[in-house]
C-alpha cells in the first residue's frame, strides 16, 4: 500500500503530502537496494529484504566483540551540516516576513518568538558544525590535500575525533581545539620576527539598496530603499623569515570601524601552505566586531598568485568586498501592518498636494561641490504667445547650476542641479544672456541698456544673510528625484517644501542663454 | 498531522451507510433519559467496548458503517460552546463544535438538530475532559524515560571522549548558558527534549467533525488539536484513546515541533503510542514500515495475514475468518509491543543523543524512518530466510553483493533523485525568469561542484514553496 498524506493540513506542511499523492513512489535507499538485488542479482523478494538490512549494517555499524556499534563517522560532516541548514531553511520559510500565509499562521497562534528561538538553536549548531568543517578544509589546504570522491562505505573521521554530539556539546571548547594558524607564523610571532613590510588602507563609499521595511503595508511605492555606506580596510603584509627577504609570508586584513579604529581580530588571514611559494590559503571571518562569530573563521579559500597584501586589493577585490556583506539573518524585518481603512474620495475633492512641508526645513545630504564644478543654464519665463519674428524682451526665471564630476563632462552621481533667482534689477526686459562655463561669467543685455558682465554671483539673488543661495535644489536619491524648495525666501533661507518624483532617465534642463 | 482511516473504509459503498444511518439520532425519549442518567454521552449510547479484539474489529466497523458520509467540517469556530478546564495543571480551551446553548437545553447540530438536556451535555463535557486527561497521561508515560535516558547516554559518550570530566555530571550543566548565544542553554545546544506531561496537553481541543476521512488533526507547534466524534467512538470501542494520543504526540513540540517534525517519520512515531486492535496494524498506511520490519525480522507476513483473515472484499460486506484472525491478533500484539518498546524506550533516546547524525542519516537514505530501521537491525537478527541461523549464514555469503548493491543504490539516490522529482524537475517546473534567477543566484554565491549538495537542497526548498503555492490553490 502506498503511503498516504501524512503531514498536516497547515498549508506550509501539506506539501510533502501532495508529493506523496501525485508523484511516483519515493525512491529510498531501502527500495533501491531491494530493486537492485531482485532485478540485477535475481534474488527473491525475501532475500532482498534481508539484503537491505545487511546493507544498513555494513554502512552504519561496526562490529566490536560480537556486538554492533553505530559508526557516527559514516556520514560526511558536510552532510550533517547540510541537514542543519535544511532545518534552518524550514524555519526561515515559516518566519519569512514576505510570505503572507505563513505570517498569518505564525501570528494567529502567537509563535514567532518560539520559532525565533528554535532558529537560534539551529544557528548555534550550524556555527559549530561549520567551524569544524572549515577547520577540516583549512588543514587539508595547508597540507595541499584534496578529498577523494568515493566516500561510500568509507568512514570520514572528523577533526580531533569529534562526533556530532561532541560538537553540539557547548562544553567542548572548539576554539581551543581548532587553531587556524600555521607553525611558521606562530614561531615568527614568538620570536618577534613578524616584520611588517606593507600597510595600506582601502576605503569605499557607496549607496546600497536594501528592502524597505515599510513595504508594502505602509509604503506601497518603494519595495527598496537606498542607504549610504562607507567602509574601510587595513591590509598588512609580514615577512616571517629568520633571514628577512622583504617578501610577504603572511597577510592580515582588518576592518576599520566608523571611528577609524581597526577591529581587534583580522577579518582575513592569508598563509602559505606547505611547500608553496605564494600566499595561497585565506581564512575569512565575515562577522564584524559587534556581531557574534567575530574572531571565529567562517570560510577558507585557496588563492593563487598572491605575493603580498596589495595584490589582494588588485586582483581579489571581491574577497575584500565580501567582508562588507551583512549576513542575511540580521535583516529580517516584519512588514509594518497598516490598519485596514476605507478611503473614498470623489474626483474634484483632491486638493493640491505636490509638496511635503517641514517647518524645520529639508536639507540636501549630499556633498557635490568641488570648486566651481558646475555649468550654467539660464531659463526665460514662458510666455502665453511668443512671436518669433518680433521677439519681445523677456524675464529670466532662473539661473541653474548643474554639477559635474571634475575633469569630466558627466553629471555628479546624484545629478545635482541648483536653481537661483536673478536680482530683480537684472531679471526684467532681458534681450540676451550669454554664459561662459569656463570663467562662470554671465553677460546680460537688457532692453535699451548697456550690457552688464560679471561673475554669476554678481547677478544672483542673496538671502537675508547676504549669501547667494539657491531657492531650489534637485537631486537623485535611490529611485526618486527630489526637489527641495524655499518658496518664500523669508525669513530664513529654509527649504520648507519637498517634492518627489520618479527618477527620470535623462535630465531635461532648458538653456535660453548663448554659450561662449 | 492527521490520522486517516484505511483506504478500505473509504472505498466502501456509501449508499449502504446512508440506508441505515438516520437511526442513531431518531431515537430519543426514554433511551436518551436513561442514558443521561447513567452518564453516558449521547454519542456513546448503543456502542459497546468488547474485550475480545476480534469483537472490537467488528464493532469498530459497525460504528464506521453508521458514520458513512458524515465527514464534514465546521464552518466557523465561533458560536460553539467553549469551556476552560485545567488538564494536568495546564489551561485548555475545549470547543464543542455544533453544540449551542439554547435556553435550558443544548442544541446539537451534526445532521439536523437534536436537543440535549443539561445533564446530557454534562456527560459530553465530562467524557471529553477525562479522555484528554487520560490520553495526555498515557502519551507522556510512553515517553517518560526518554529525557533521562538521553542524558545518561550522552554523559557516557562525552566522558569516553574526554569532553566531560570523570566527576562531572551532564545533568548539572544542562541549564548553564552558552556564551555568545543569549537565552540558549547547553541542553538547547544538545537538543534534549526535557519532557513533562503538559507538553502533551494542547491549549485548544476541538471536539467536532473533520473533513474527508480524518479522525484527528494537530497543527504543528500551535497546540491546537481536533478530535472527531467518530474517533471518540472508535477509541471507546478499542478501549483506549488511541487517536487522541496519536495527536498529542504531534502536539508535543519538543518532539514534533517545526523543523524537527520534518526530519523523521512523525506519523510512525505518533502511531507508536497507539494500542488499537490488530486490524490497524494489518492495513494502516502509517505502519507500513512496521509491517516490513515484522516480516524480515520476525517472519510475520502482514499482507498474507490480511488476505487470509479477510479473503474477499464483497460489496455486501466481507467475511472474516474468525479462527485465523483470533490467532493473528495475538501475534500482532506481541510484535507491536516489541516494536513500540524498542522505538520509545531505546530508539528515541539514541536518536536524540546523536540528533544531528541521525537526521542526516534519514536524509542520506531519503527515508524518514531510516534511522529507526538501522536501529531495529542493530537490535534484532533477521529470521525471514528459514530462521535466524540460516538468514545469518545467507547474509555472510552474500556480503560482497550486498555491499555492491548498497554502493550502487547510494549513487542512484544521489544521482537520480534530481532527475526524477527533485531539483531538476522542480527547476524545470519554474517559470523561465525564476529559473534563471535561481541559477545565476547560485553562481554568484560561488557554488562549486563539491558544494552543490547543500545548494541543491536550498533550491529544492525554494522550488517546493512555489509548487506548494500552486498546489495549495487547488485544494
Ligand atoms: Zn498523525
Short mmCIF file of N, CA, C and O in Angstrom, two decimals, chain B residues 302-348:
data_model
loop_
_atom_site.label_atom_id
_atom_site.label_comp_id
_atom_site.label_asym_id
_atom_site.label_seq_id
_atom_site.Cartn_x
_atom_site.Cartn_y
_atom_site.Cartn_z
N UNK B 302 2.31 -9.66 7.21
CA UNK B 302 1.03 -8.97 7.43
C UNK B 302 0.14 -9.01 6.20
O UNK B 302 -1.08 -9.10 6.31
N UNK B 303 0.75 -8.96 5.04
CA UNK B 303 -0.04 -8.94 3.81
C UNK B 303 -0.81 -10.26 3.68
O UNK B 303 -2.02 -10.28 3.45
N UNK B 304 -0.10 -11.35 3.88
CA UNK B 304 -0.76 -12.64 3.78
C UNK B 304 -1.77 -12.82 4.90
O UNK B 304 -2.85 -13.40 4.70
N UNK B 305 -1.43 -12.35 6.06
CA UNK B 305 -2.36 -12.48 7.19
C UNK B 305 -3.68 -11.78 6.89
O UNK B 305 -4.76 -12.32 7.16
N UNK B 306 -3.58 -10.59 6.31
CA UNK B 306 -4.80 -9.84 5.98
C UNK B 306 -5.61 -10.59 4.93
O UNK B 306 -6.83 -10.70 5.02
N UNK B 307 -4.89 -11.11 3.92
CA UNK B 307 -5.59 -11.84 2.86
C UNK B 307 -6.27 -13.11 3.41
O UNK B 307 -7.37 -13.47 2.99
N UNK B 308 -5.61 -13.74 4.33
CA UNK B 308 -6.20 -14.95 4.92
C UNK B 308 -7.40 -14.61 5.80
O UNK B 308 -8.42 -15.30 5.77
N UNK B 309 -7.26 -13.56 6.59
CA UNK B 309 -8.30 -13.27 7.58
C UNK B 309 -9.54 -12.70 6.91
O UNK B 309 -10.66 -12.96 7.34
N UNK B 310 -9.32 -11.87 5.87
CA UNK B 310 -10.46 -11.32 5.14
C UNK B 310 -10.25 -11.69 3.68
O UNK B 310 -9.71 -10.91 2.90
N UNK B 311 -10.65 -12.90 3.30
CA UNK B 311 -10.25 -13.43 1.99
C UNK B 311 -10.86 -12.66 0.81
O UNK B 311 -10.26 -12.63 -0.24
N UNK B 312 -12.01 -12.07 0.97
CA UNK B 312 -12.65 -11.39 -0.15
C UNK B 312 -13.25 -10.07 0.28
O UNK B 312 -13.77 -9.93 1.38
N UNK B 313 -13.21 -9.10 -0.62
CA UNK B 313 -13.93 -7.85 -0.42
C UNK B 313 -15.23 -7.97 -1.20
O UNK B 313 -15.21 -7.97 -2.43
N UNK B 314 -16.31 -8.11 -0.52
CA UNK B 314 -17.59 -8.21 -1.22
C UNK B 314 -18.36 -6.91 -1.03
O UNK B 314 -18.24 -6.25 0.00
N UNK B 315 -19.18 -6.57 -2.04
CA UNK B 315 -19.93 -5.33 -1.91
C UNK B 315 -20.95 -5.40 -0.79
O UNK B 315 -21.39 -4.40 -0.26
N UNK B 316 -21.34 -6.60 -0.46
CA UNK B 316 -22.34 -6.72 0.59
C UNK B 316 -21.71 -6.92 1.96
O UNK B 316 -22.37 -7.26 2.93
N UNK B 317 -20.40 -6.65 2.04
CA UNK B 317 -19.70 -6.85 3.31
C UNK B 317 -18.76 -8.02 3.17
O UNK B 317 -19.01 -8.93 2.38
N UNK B 318 -17.65 -7.99 3.92
CA UNK B 318 -16.63 -9.01 3.73
C UNK B 318 -16.65 -10.02 4.87
O UNK B 318 -16.83 -9.65 6.02
N UNK B 319 -16.46 -11.29 4.55
CA UNK B 319 -16.44 -12.32 5.60
C UNK B 319 -15.11 -12.32 6.34
O UNK B 319 -14.06 -12.16 5.72
N UNK B 320 -15.14 -12.50 7.65
CA UNK B 320 -13.92 -12.61 8.44
C UNK B 320 -13.70 -14.07 8.80
O UNK B 320 -14.63 -14.74 9.26
N UNK B 321 -12.47 -14.59 8.57
CA UNK B 321 -12.14 -15.93 9.06
C UNK B 321 -11.74 -15.81 10.51
O UNK B 321 -10.59 -15.61 10.86
N UNK B 322 -12.73 -15.91 11.37
CA UNK B 322 -12.55 -15.57 12.75
C UNK B 322 -11.46 -16.40 13.44
O UNK B 322 -10.67 -15.87 14.24
N UNK B 323 -11.40 -17.68 13.12
CA UNK B 323 -10.40 -18.54 13.77
C UNK B 323 -8.98 -18.04 13.48
O UNK B 323 -8.13 -17.98 14.37
N UNK B 324 -8.75 -17.65 12.21
CA UNK B 324 -7.42 -17.18 11.85
C UNK B 324 -7.11 -15.84 12.51
O UNK B 324 -6.05 -15.63 13.09
N UNK B 325 -8.09 -14.94 12.44
CA UNK B 325 -7.87 -13.60 12.97
C UNK B 325 -7.59 -13.64 14.47
O UNK B 325 -6.75 -12.89 14.98
N UNK B 326 -8.32 -14.53 15.19
CA UNK B 326 -8.07 -14.68 16.63
C UNK B 326 -6.60 -15.01 16.89
O UNK B 326 -5.99 -14.50 17.83
N UNK B 327 -6.03 -15.84 16.03
CA UNK B 327 -4.63 -16.22 16.18
C UNK B 327 -3.70 -15.06 15.83
O UNK B 327 -2.76 -14.75 16.54
N UNK B 328 -4.02 -14.37 14.73
CA UNK B 328 -3.14 -13.28 14.28
C UNK B 328 -3.07 -12.15 15.30
O UNK B 328 -2.00 -11.58 15.54
N UNK B 329 -4.23 -11.77 15.85
CA UNK B 329 -4.20 -10.60 16.74
C UNK B 329 -3.29 -10.82 17.94
O UNK B 329 -2.68 -9.88 18.44
N UNK B 330 -3.17 -12.07 18.36
CA UNK B 330 -2.26 -12.35 19.48
C UNK B 330 -0.81 -12.10 19.06
O UNK B 330 -0.04 -11.45 19.77
N UNK B 331 -0.47 -12.59 17.86
CA UNK B 331 0.90 -12.39 17.37
C UNK B 331 1.18 -10.91 17.12
O UNK B 331 2.27 -10.39 17.43
N UNK B 332 0.18 -10.24 16.57
CA UNK B 332 0.35 -8.81 16.28
C UNK B 332 0.62 -8.03 17.57
O UNK B 332 1.48 -7.17 17.63
N UNK B 333 -0.13 -8.38 18.59
CA UNK B 333 0.04 -7.68 19.87
C UNK B 333 1.49 -7.82 20.35
O UNK B 333 2.12 -6.86 20.80
N UNK B 334 2.00 -9.03 20.21
CA UNK B 334 3.38 -9.31 20.63
C UNK B 334 4.38 -8.47 19.80
O UNK B 334 5.29 -7.84 20.35
N UNK B 335 4.16 -8.47 18.50
CA UNK B 335 5.06 -7.74 17.60
C UNK B 335 4.99 -6.24 17.86
O UNK B 335 6.01 -5.55 17.94
N UNK B 336 3.77 -5.74 18.00
CA UNK B 336 3.62 -4.30 18.22
C UNK B 336 4.29 -3.89 19.52
O UNK B 336 4.91 -2.83 19.60
N UNK B 337 4.15 -4.72 20.54
CA UNK B 337 4.79 -4.39 21.81
C UNK B 337 6.31 -4.32 21.64
O UNK B 337 6.95 -3.39 22.11
N UNK B 338 6.83 -5.29 20.90
CA UNK B 338 8.27 -5.32 20.66
C UNK B 338 8.74 -4.04 19.95
O UNK B 338 9.69 -3.40 20.34
N UNK B 339 8.01 -3.70 18.89
CA UNK B 339 8.41 -2.54 18.09
C UNK B 339 8.22 -1.25 18.88
O UNK B 339 9.08 -0.37 18.89
N UNK B 340 7.09 -1.13 19.57
CA UNK B 340 6.84 0.13 20.26
C UNK B 340 7.79 0.32 21.44
O UNK B 340 8.27 1.42 21.68
N UNK B 341 8.12 -0.76 22.14
CA UNK B 341 9.06 -0.61 23.26
C UNK B 341 10.45 -0.22 22.74
O UNK B 341 11.12 0.62 23.30
N UNK B 342 10.84 -0.87 21.63
CA UNK B 342 12.14 -0.53 21.06
C UNK B 342 12.16 0.93 20.62
O UNK B 342 13.12 1.66 20.87
N UNK B 343 11.07 1.35 19.98
CA UNK B 343 11.03 2.72 19.49
C UNK B 343 11.08 3.72 20.64
O UNK B 343 11.91 4.63 20.66
N UNK B 344 10.19 3.54 21.61
CA UNK B 344 10.03 4.55 22.65
C UNK B 344 11.14 4.49 23.71
O UNK B 344 11.63 5.51 24.16
N UNK B 345 11.54 3.28 24.07
CA UNK B 345 12.50 3.15 25.18
C UNK B 345 13.95 3.24 24.73
O UNK B 345 14.80 3.72 25.48
N UNK B 346 14.24 2.73 23.54
CA UNK B 346 15.64 2.64 23.13
C UNK B 346 15.98 3.54 21.96
O UNK B 346 16.99 4.23 21.95
N UNK B 347 15.11 3.51 20.93
CA UNK B 347 15.45 4.27 19.74
C UNK B 347 15.41 5.78 19.99
O UNK B 347 16.35 6.50 19.65
N UNK B 348 14.32 6.29 20.57
CA UNK B 348 14.22 7.74 20.76
C UNK B 348 15.39 8.32 21.53
O UNK B 348 15.97 9.32 21.12
#
